[in-house]
XYZ file of C-alpha atoms in Angstrom:
635
model
C 115.149 112.048 78.247
C 115.304 108.573 79.698
C 113.271 108.150 82.852
C 115.318 108.400 85.998
C 115.066 105.753 88.736
C 112.269 106.693 91.125
C 112.812 106.953 94.863
C 110.522 107.081 97.905
C 112.029 108.501 101.122
C 110.469 107.300 104.402
C 111.700 108.765 107.695
C 109.896 110.164 110.741
C 112.064 113.317 110.601
C 110.624 115.884 108.122
C 113.913 117.783 108.187
C 115.924 114.702 107.202
C 113.452 113.823 104.459
C 113.751 117.337 103.056
C 117.574 117.285 103.043
C 117.849 113.820 101.491
C 115.174 114.578 98.892
C 116.888 117.825 97.878
C 120.259 116.075 97.486
C 118.837 113.214 95.415
C 116.970 115.607 93.129
C 120.030 117.860 92.761
C 122.157 114.901 91.683
C 120.105 114.608 88.493
C 120.261 110.843 88.862
C 116.987 110.155 90.673
C 113.402 111.339 90.828
C 111.875 111.437 94.321
C 108.208 110.539 93.817
C 107.040 110.339 97.418
C 107.846 110.937 101.075
C 106.426 109.346 104.211
C 106.831 109.460 107.954
C 106.065 105.922 109.108
C 105.760 102.288 108.040
C 102.074 102.602 107.172
C 102.825 105.399 104.723
C 105.763 103.378 103.353
C 103.401 100.542 102.419
C 100.884 102.928 100.829
C 103.591 104.796 98.861
C 105.152 101.548 97.640
C 101.755 100.360 96.460
C 100.970 103.664 94.723
C 104.325 104.395 93.021
C 106.122 101.039 92.635
C 109.425 102.946 93.056
C 112.809 101.737 91.918
C 114.267 102.450 95.356
C 112.947 103.116 98.843
C 115.018 104.695 101.605
C 113.391 103.241 104.743
C 114.137 104.405 108.282
C 114.577 101.542 110.764
C 113.035 103.310 113.775
C 109.611 104.968 113.329
C 106.333 105.221 115.280
C 103.380 102.863 114.656
C 105.210 100.482 112.239
C 109.012 100.613 112.269
C 111.151 99.768 109.260
C 111.723 96.125 110.194
C 107.976 95.518 110.704
C 106.833 97.095 107.441
C 109.704 95.906 105.167
C 107.991 92.574 104.267
C 104.725 94.447 103.598
C 106.492 96.931 101.314
C 108.053 94.112 99.307
C 104.717 92.286 99.173
C 102.960 95.235 97.518
C 105.970 96.314 95.405
C 108.161 93.261 94.707
C 110.515 95.070 92.302
C 111.381 97.870 94.723
C 114.901 97.814 96.137
C 114.647 98.761 99.813
C 117.648 100.416 101.464
C 117.463 100.497 105.264
C 118.546 104.027 106.274
C 119.161 104.208 109.991
C 120.850 105.981 112.847
C 121.647 102.636 114.491
C 124.885 100.882 113.560
C 124.245 97.515 115.207
C 125.528 94.578 113.146
C 122.560 92.445 114.134
C 120.148 95.084 112.850
C 121.848 95.133 109.450
C 121.746 91.334 109.206
C 118.065 91.267 110.168
C 117.216 93.939 107.603
C 118.899 91.904 104.848
C 117.124 88.742 105.976
C 113.812 90.572 105.551
C 114.720 91.656 102.017
C 116.692 94.926 102.258
C 119.357 95.229 99.554
C 121.602 97.578 101.525
C 122.009 99.062 105.004
C 123.221 102.672 105.205
C 123.918 104.608 108.386
C 122.691 108.201 108.556
C 126.147 109.329 109.597
C 127.538 108.833 106.063
C 127.851 111.959 103.881
C 124.982 112.533 101.457
C 127.351 112.210 98.495
C 128.232 108.708 99.701
C 124.530 107.920 99.968
C 123.987 109.044 96.376
C 126.892 106.877 95.194
C 125.513 103.849 97.062
C 122.087 104.274 95.482
C 123.572 104.799 92.025
C 125.576 101.595 92.414
C 122.427 99.649 93.297
C 120.611 100.611 90.106
C 123.659 100.742 87.846
C 122.941 97.395 86.193
C 119.253 98.051 85.486
C 118.658 101.802 85.598
C 118.495 103.790 82.356
C 121.246 106.304 81.748
C 120.403 109.760 82.983
C 121.690 113.339 82.759
C 123.869 114.654 79.996
C 124.881 111.212 78.720
C 121.249 110.243 78.051
C 120.371 113.633 76.562
C 123.334 113.342 74.260
C 121.889 110.226 72.631
C 120.325 111.400 69.411
C 119.437 109.407 66.345
C 119.294 111.539 63.259
C 119.889 109.229 60.301
C 117.458 109.093 57.418
C 116.320 106.115 55.350
C 117.988 106.232 51.912
C 115.487 103.981 50.163
C 112.381 106.015 51.168
C 110.935 107.835 48.217
C 111.991 111.471 47.946
C 108.355 112.581 47.899
C 107.546 110.763 51.154
C 110.792 111.964 52.733
C 109.971 115.611 52.028
C 106.535 115.185 53.564
C 108.051 113.453 56.571
C 110.566 116.260 57.045
C 107.798 118.903 57.031
C 106.027 117.238 59.931
C 109.021 115.846 61.799
C 110.521 119.310 62.293
C 107.584 120.310 64.450
C 108.081 117.288 66.744
C 111.867 117.067 66.682
C 112.571 118.539 70.108
C 109.881 116.670 72.016
C 110.582 113.562 69.961
C 114.233 113.329 70.900
C 113.739 114.216 74.573
C 110.631 112.129 75.259
C 110.803 109.650 78.141
C 108.889 107.008 76.175
C 109.931 105.379 72.904
C 108.917 107.176 69.703
C 109.369 106.410 66.027
C 108.213 107.574 62.623
C 107.382 104.800 60.175
C 106.313 104.437 56.599
C 102.841 103.151 55.884
C 104.248 99.644 55.526
C 105.867 99.734 58.975
C 109.509 100.514 58.176
C 111.226 102.688 60.820
C 112.467 106.023 59.505
C 113.506 107.643 62.759
C 113.750 106.435 66.388
C 114.338 108.420 69.547
C 116.864 107.507 72.303
C 114.151 106.112 74.562
C 113.156 103.542 71.931
C 116.815 102.711 71.307
C 117.177 101.964 74.996
C 113.898 100.067 75.249
C 114.550 97.604 72.427
C 118.297 97.361 73.082
C 119.429 97.949 69.474
C 121.686 100.716 68.142
C 119.970 103.579 66.320
C 121.681 102.706 63.035
C 120.220 99.185 63.100
C 116.695 100.492 63.704
C 116.574 102.781 60.684
C 115.016 100.866 57.811
C 114.002 97.935 60.037
C 110.469 96.574 59.843
C 108.978 97.215 63.278
C 107.359 93.778 63.100
C 110.795 92.274 63.815
C 110.678 93.895 67.251
C 107.337 92.322 68.174
C 108.922 88.922 68.846
C 106.897 86.879 66.353
C 103.763 88.996 66.801
C 104.102 90.838 63.509
C 100.480 90.033 62.685
C 99.444 92.541 65.353
C 101.388 95.266 63.527
C 99.918 94.252 60.144
C 96.379 94.390 61.519
C 97.003 97.822 63.043
C 98.478 99.254 59.839
C 95.541 97.846 57.854
C 93.065 99.600 60.100
C 94.874 102.897 59.679
C 95.152 102.706 55.882
C 91.628 101.393 55.247
C 89.686 103.499 57.754
C 89.689 106.858 59.427
C 90.872 105.504 62.757
C 92.671 108.164 64.788
C 94.873 105.626 66.567
C 95.371 101.923 67.063
C 96.877 100.307 70.181
C 98.352 96.848 70.665
C 100.759 95.139 73.089
C 103.673 92.871 72.300
C 106.559 91.263 74.218
C 110.001 92.847 74.231
C 113.273 91.130 74.975
C 116.382 93.284 74.965
C 119.795 92.699 76.469
C 118.852 94.606 79.608
C 115.142 93.980 79.863
C 112.315 91.531 79.223
C 108.727 92.683 79.446
C 105.777 94.070 77.554
C 105.557 97.105 75.258
C 102.390 98.990 74.377
C 102.391 100.540 70.899
C 100.107 103.423 69.904
C 100.067 104.104 66.130
C 98.769 107.511 65.012
C 98.524 108.372 61.307
C 99.741 111.733 60.039
C 97.312 112.683 57.252
C 97.318 115.275 54.516
C 94.586 117.850 53.953
C 92.559 115.228 52.125
C 92.657 112.791 55.017
C 95.060 110.385 53.361
C 97.728 108.923 55.618
C 101.254 110.124 54.897
C 103.251 108.278 57.541
C 102.827 106.716 60.959
C 103.815 108.207 64.286
C 104.411 105.466 66.873
C 104.629 105.743 70.654
C 106.168 102.700 72.349
C 105.857 102.501 76.117
C 107.188 99.884 78.498
C 104.082 98.789 80.403
C 105.782 95.956 82.270
C 105.652 97.996 85.466
C 102.027 98.926 84.857
C 101.084 95.292 84.365
C 103.176 94.364 87.384
C 101.334 97.069 89.303
C 98.039 95.488 88.388
C 99.366 92.138 89.482
C 100.726 93.709 92.654
C 97.314 95.196 93.335
C 95.930 91.681 93.145
C 98.750 90.529 95.411
C 98.010 93.429 97.741
C 94.356 92.474 97.899
C 95.353 88.880 98.587
C 97.807 90.075 101.225
C 95.230 92.214 102.983
C 92.767 89.334 102.809
C 95.286 86.867 104.244
C 96.558 88.983 107.140
C 94.825 88.112 110.411
C 97.117 89.855 112.888
C 96.112 93.284 111.555
C 92.717 94.813 110.927
C 93.206 96.638 107.600
C 90.231 98.499 106.181
C 89.180 101.693 104.465
C 86.924 104.504 105.676
C 85.131 106.980 103.426
C 85.577 110.707 104.002
C 82.789 110.677 106.602
C 84.354 107.845 108.601
C 82.078 105.045 107.433
C 83.643 101.612 106.916
C 84.163 101.027 103.179
C 86.156 97.754 103.161
C 86.878 94.925 105.586
C 89.583 92.256 105.718
C 89.643 88.908 107.579
C 92.031 90.384 110.108
C 89.447 93.018 110.974
C 86.788 90.332 111.367
C 89.161 88.277 113.528
C 90.115 91.176 115.803
C 86.858 93.128 115.993
C 84.333 90.323 115.580
C 82.183 91.880 112.818
C 81.500 90.222 109.475
C 81.852 92.483 106.444
C 78.086 92.561 105.839
C 77.547 93.658 109.449
C 79.971 96.581 109.503
C 80.485 98.007 105.986
C 78.577 101.290 105.795
C 78.541 101.893 109.556
C 80.553 104.641 111.218
C 83.815 103.488 112.748
C 82.938 105.121 116.079
C 81.371 101.774 117.071
C 84.901 100.483 117.695
C 85.460 103.031 120.483
C 84.344 102.839 124.137
C 81.231 104.825 124.941
C 83.170 107.413 126.934
C 85.349 108.132 123.882
C 82.304 108.389 121.620
C 80.651 110.939 123.933
C 83.613 113.335 123.671
C 83.969 112.901 119.880
C 87.314 111.129 120.066
C 86.810 109.086 116.829
C 85.979 112.195 114.795
C 88.920 114.033 116.360
C 91.234 111.230 115.211
C 90.033 111.702 111.622
C 90.678 115.441 111.887
C 94.226 114.779 113.072
C 94.829 112.282 110.251
C 93.517 114.762 107.677
C 95.633 117.582 109.058
C 98.835 115.623 109.683
C 98.546 112.932 107.002
C 98.624 110.119 109.536
C 97.516 109.785 113.142
C 98.638 107.026 115.493
C 97.702 106.132 119.031
C 97.201 103.295 121.481
C 94.033 102.845 123.491
C 91.051 100.697 124.368
C 88.766 99.528 121.571
C 85.523 97.530 121.666
C 84.727 94.261 119.897
C 81.333 93.279 118.573
C 80.598 91.294 121.756
C 81.351 94.332 123.925
C 84.697 93.102 125.230
C 87.602 95.516 125.184
C 91.109 95.097 123.812
C 94.196 97.293 123.818
C 94.856 98.468 120.259
C 97.677 100.096 118.344
C 96.050 102.192 115.618
C 97.202 104.108 112.553
C 94.807 106.238 110.471
C 96.173 107.588 107.178
C 94.435 110.104 104.931
C 94.135 108.778 101.350
C 94.115 110.967 98.226
C 93.701 110.150 94.533
C 96.082 111.176 91.744
C 94.367 114.564 91.457
C 94.856 115.330 95.125
C 91.218 114.789 96.039
C 90.652 113.379 99.525
C 89.076 109.947 99.079
C 88.960 108.645 102.661
C 91.207 106.963 105.205
C 93.205 103.763 105.518
C 93.032 102.312 109.004
C 95.346 99.665 110.457
C 94.630 98.212 113.901
C 96.645 95.645 115.830
C 95.514 93.890 118.990
C 98.210 94.661 121.571
C 96.360 93.230 124.582
C 98.739 90.314 125.103
C 101.763 92.569 124.636
C 100.375 95.050 127.164
C 99.650 92.249 129.647
C 103.160 90.893 129.116
C 104.642 94.334 129.766
C 102.539 94.661 132.908
C 103.634 91.208 134.093
C 107.231 92.147 133.387
C 106.821 95.371 135.363
C 105.317 93.473 138.311
C 108.059 90.842 138.095
C 110.733 93.538 138.196
C 109.038 95.158 141.184
C 108.823 91.787 142.914
C 112.446 91.080 142.142
C 113.467 94.478 143.483
C 111.458 93.883 146.634
C 112.918 90.406 147.088
C 116.468 91.709 146.768
C 115.805 94.575 149.182
C 114.068 92.415 151.773
C 116.610 89.632 151.470
C 119.363 92.149 152.096
C 117.406 93.453 155.077
C 116.790 89.927 156.412
C 120.482 89.094 156.060
C 121.732 92.294 157.656
C 120.576 91.566 161.247
C 121.861 87.978 161.597
C 125.073 88.991 159.848
C 125.585 91.804 162.373
C 124.805 89.455 165.275
C 127.260 86.839 164.025
C 129.982 89.434 163.427
C 129.481 90.932 166.888
C 129.379 87.540 168.603
C 132.540 86.403 166.863
C 134.280 89.603 167.940
C 133.233 89.100 171.558
C 134.378 85.502 171.595
C 137.656 86.469 169.971
C 138.469 89.564 172.044
C 136.499 89.024 175.241
C 139.328 87.174 176.994
C 141.732 90.166 177.022
C 141.709 93.552 178.716
C 143.362 96.742 177.432
C 146.800 95.551 178.569
C 146.369 92.162 176.944
C 145.605 90.437 180.192
C 142.907 87.787 180.200
C 139.684 88.789 181.896
C 137.341 86.133 180.375
C 133.571 86.036 179.778
C 131.540 84.560 182.532
C 129.332 81.571 181.890
C 126.128 83.574 181.489
C 127.727 85.965 178.975
C 129.043 83.101 176.913
C 125.630 81.461 176.936
C 124.012 84.672 175.708
C 126.547 85.030 172.900
C 126.104 81.435 171.826
C 122.311 81.796 171.961
C 122.518 84.855 169.698
C 124.709 82.938 167.270
C 122.335 79.999 167.229
C 119.257 82.177 166.717
C 120.909 84.076 163.856
C 122.052 80.870 162.217
C 118.527 79.468 162.399
C 117.154 82.677 160.878
C 119.598 82.432 157.987
C 118.822 78.771 157.473
C 115.086 79.497 157.362
C 115.588 82.289 154.811
C 117.785 80.074 152.641
C 115.288 77.240 152.951
C 112.378 79.441 151.806
C 114.375 80.805 148.876
C 115.432 77.331 147.801
C 111.938 75.877 148.189
C 110.346 78.737 146.237
C 112.871 78.233 143.456
C 112.198 74.480 143.364
C 108.436 75.069 143.256
C 108.799 77.570 140.418
C 110.918 75.129 138.401
C 108.684 72.179 139.397
C 111.647 70.410 140.953
C 110.433 70.224 144.564
C 110.179 66.569 145.632
C 108.772 65.041 148.831
C 110.221 62.231 150.950
C 107.104 61.081 152.834
C 107.127 58.887 155.921
C 104.760 58.123 158.800
C 104.845 60.950 161.353
C 103.095 61.652 164.668
C 101.098 64.879 164.428
C 101.803 65.713 168.113
C 105.549 65.149 167.655
C 105.687 67.243 164.429
C 103.900 70.202 166.029
C 105.883 70.031 169.281
C 109.167 69.980 167.300
C 108.200 73.127 165.362
C 107.153 74.930 168.553
C 110.438 74.010 170.236
C 112.502 75.285 167.288
C 110.715 78.628 167.139
C 110.783 79.122 170.922
C 114.485 78.292 170.970
C 115.095 80.902 168.296
C 113.121 83.594 170.124
C 113.933 82.807 173.732
C 111.133 84.445 175.725
C 108.304 83.516 173.359
C 105.867 80.850 174.544
C 103.734 78.784 172.166
C 100.812 76.729 173.450
C 100.560 73.403 171.616
C 97.228 71.580 171.640
C 96.580 68.190 170.010
C 93.239 66.584 170.942
C 94.216 63.062 170.032
C 97.403 62.049 168.313
C 97.182 61.137 164.632
C 99.658 59.277 162.460
C 99.933 60.769 158.967
C 102.210 60.215 155.988
C 104.108 63.436 155.143
C 107.578 64.740 154.431
C 108.544 65.712 158.004
C 111.130 68.268 156.918
C 108.743 70.070 154.552
C 105.847 69.961 157.002
C 108.148 71.342 159.675
C 109.209 74.141 157.319
C 105.573 75.080 156.668
C 104.571 75.078 160.362
C 107.761 76.948 161.335
C 106.897 79.680 158.819
C 103.391 80.128 160.268
C 104.779 80.297 163.820
C 107.535 82.737 162.760
C 104.884 85.024 161.226
C 102.865 84.891 164.469
C 105.935 85.701 166.582
C 107.226 88.514 164.365
C 103.972 90.136 163.222
C 101.310 88.988 165.726
C 100.732 89.323 169.459
C 100.961 86.719 172.220
C 99.580 84.378 173.265
C 100.343 82.151 170.287
C 98.494 78.863 169.857
C 99.394 75.865 167.686
C 96.604 73.287 167.358
C 96.233 69.966 165.600
C 93.034 67.971 165.239
C 91.506 65.157 163.275
C 88.909 66.135 160.660
C 86.537 64.137 158.485
C 88.989 64.386 155.557
C 92.325 64.228 157.402
C 93.973 66.652 159.808
C 93.925 70.418 160.333
C 96.870 72.415 161.718
C 95.989 75.874 163.011
C 98.212 78.783 164.128
C 96.612 81.816 165.814
C 97.662 84.794 167.898
C 96.009 87.777 169.607
C 96.761 90.224 166.780
C 94.161 91.982 164.608
C 94.727 89.693 161.600
C 95.218 90.554 157.955
C 94.139 93.752 156.254
C 91.098 93.070 154.015
C 92.955 93.878 150.805
C 95.517 91.141 151.532
C 93.153 88.277 152.355
C 92.704 87.015 148.774
C 96.371 87.400 147.834
C 98.330 86.609 150.980
C 99.548 83.194 149.747
C 100.695 84.521 146.374
C 104.391 84.786 145.667
C 106.032 88.079 146.721
C 102.842 89.440 148.303
C 103.694 91.231 151.525
C 102.138 93.695 153.945
C 104.766 96.387 153.576
C 108.400 97.217 152.943
C 109.536 95.503 156.180
C 107.064 92.628 156.135
C 109.452 89.985 154.826
C 110.298 88.449 151.464
C 106.724 87.564 150.561
C 107.796 83.927 150.166
C 106.973 82.369 153.538
C 103.227 81.913 153.074
C 103.728 81.041 149.406
C 105.999 78.185 150.497
C 103.416 77.079 153.104
C 100.680 76.815 150.486
C 102.842 74.993 147.953
C 104.031 72.461 150.535
C 100.404 71.844 151.562
C 99.336 71.374 147.947
C 102.207 68.983 147.204
C 100.862 66.842 150.082
C 97.391 66.892 148.545
C 96.108 69.526 150.968
C 95.587 73.278 151.110
C 96.537 76.314 153.192
C 94.129 79.131 154.042
C 93.511 82.174 156.212
C 90.357 82.232 158.361
C 89.121 85.348 160.109
C 87.430 83.309 162.879
C 89.481 80.331 164.101
C 88.863 77.778 166.839
C 89.022 80.329 169.662
C 87.432 83.125 167.638
C 90.785 84.649 166.653
C 92.158 85.044 163.096
C 94.234 82.024 162.156
C 96.227 80.352 159.394
C 95.308 76.725 158.753
C 96.821 73.787 156.867
C 94.500 70.937 155.873
C 96.235 67.645 154.991
C 95.119 64.118 154.142
C 96.244 61.327 156.457
C 97.520 59.047 153.705
C 100.513 59.468 151.430
C 100.227 62.226 148.762
C 99.371 61.096 145.238
C 101.598 62.235 142.357
């Protein structure tokens, strides 16, 4: 029987693997030689079996199908990988083909359709299977063989006829001079010649100009008592080019004299390719630096070490081989036996995966994604574990940053909506009063008195200023983030700049009083609009979140000028002191956008200065300060 195409099924669903395997086996067209539940097992199974086909699930734990596909093809280049997935996205199919998949099959298709798709993939190279292959029988005899030899051949051939014709490898009976008397279907397929052309043919013709190897083998059999002779030669048929391994065994009479030759011819191209792939695999493992790939013995001691392991964990091979792998775990995990427990899980379940903290040689920790797979030999004996570790620290930090960014964005949207709601309500109410305040219920004009109109207009002005300040902070923060904020510096009086900010804030808040103190006036080169924005923000914070009296001071320092804003409040909570100028940092859900102080600091820095919070200001009260140089900022 001609060997059927071999298949490995990899899917994280045991039930699906069982159903697909049963259907492929029942078809009689394929032989399922292995099953796996994740990408790590896919790579190991590809390396071990070199299958004709691999059904590979796209979504799996540890290593998904897209991640492990290049690794599978690296260790088994001849394997045709079919991506078998529950996702129908066009982009996923295109990506799978870019990585080397030969087909993309959705799990929703009937199993019979799946079988047909797989059969079509191997139709051009797979050997014929089932009844058609079993029906191939070569039974002709060689007319020019001596009757005496033919009778002897018949006596022995009868005993091997059934196994001979149904064998998966090529078989032939030959005369002592190498002429083929009988060939089985497997040999017919291997060499690509009809059975009738093989009968009577000198086997040396099939060796592709290596007939001397056959002559030497026949000489050893006829001149010695050798039980068998083996040699390799190239084969080149219509459907295949590779290497054949021939084993010649003499059939002897009771006196030990050879009667005829029994030949087994096996295609070892795959075996040789496997050896080459093992070399490629070793090179691959040695070249990979993003993954620590190494072996453990049955006790958990490190048995091999690749450059990726050295890169990630910091140990050289001579420092770690032979030591127990528990050294990679934090001390708290070692104390509770977590490493040993992981080996137990891998042995029981076949593979164990997890994410957690691991320890490098220098004692530093990193966040790792780990897969431990139990490894067995061909006899089923447990030989150890394969361990794959990937440093996920940067990915974890990125995910944490993304989470924080989303929280900050959510807070900004909520607070912005809150900040907009009050001035919007004031403006809407004021407009309504101005529009309807001149009429009574009968439509007669009653009018607003002068004081009422002044109050309405003051409310409108205050709300407009509040909106402008919010928009200004949002715009400035955006410009800072995109590095597009530019200054327009000019010479400004410190006393005039501070007095202008105090007037704006007092006008917006009516009853609030701000005490402005400037020891001696100083002329400095700044962008007056940006400086005003920064000072306004500090005063707004004092008005909204502090307690009166509020003081605004300006003074000359040895390095330039210092602007200080203080109030009678209790100051910042200790946990906010180191972060208060960071973007989106706020004291609570109603504390503002978290942009005001960030904008203050960035404006100060653009001027070559700095902003800070001091727990003990000029008058002993907590204060926010801006330190600026007198001259123009350098850029």
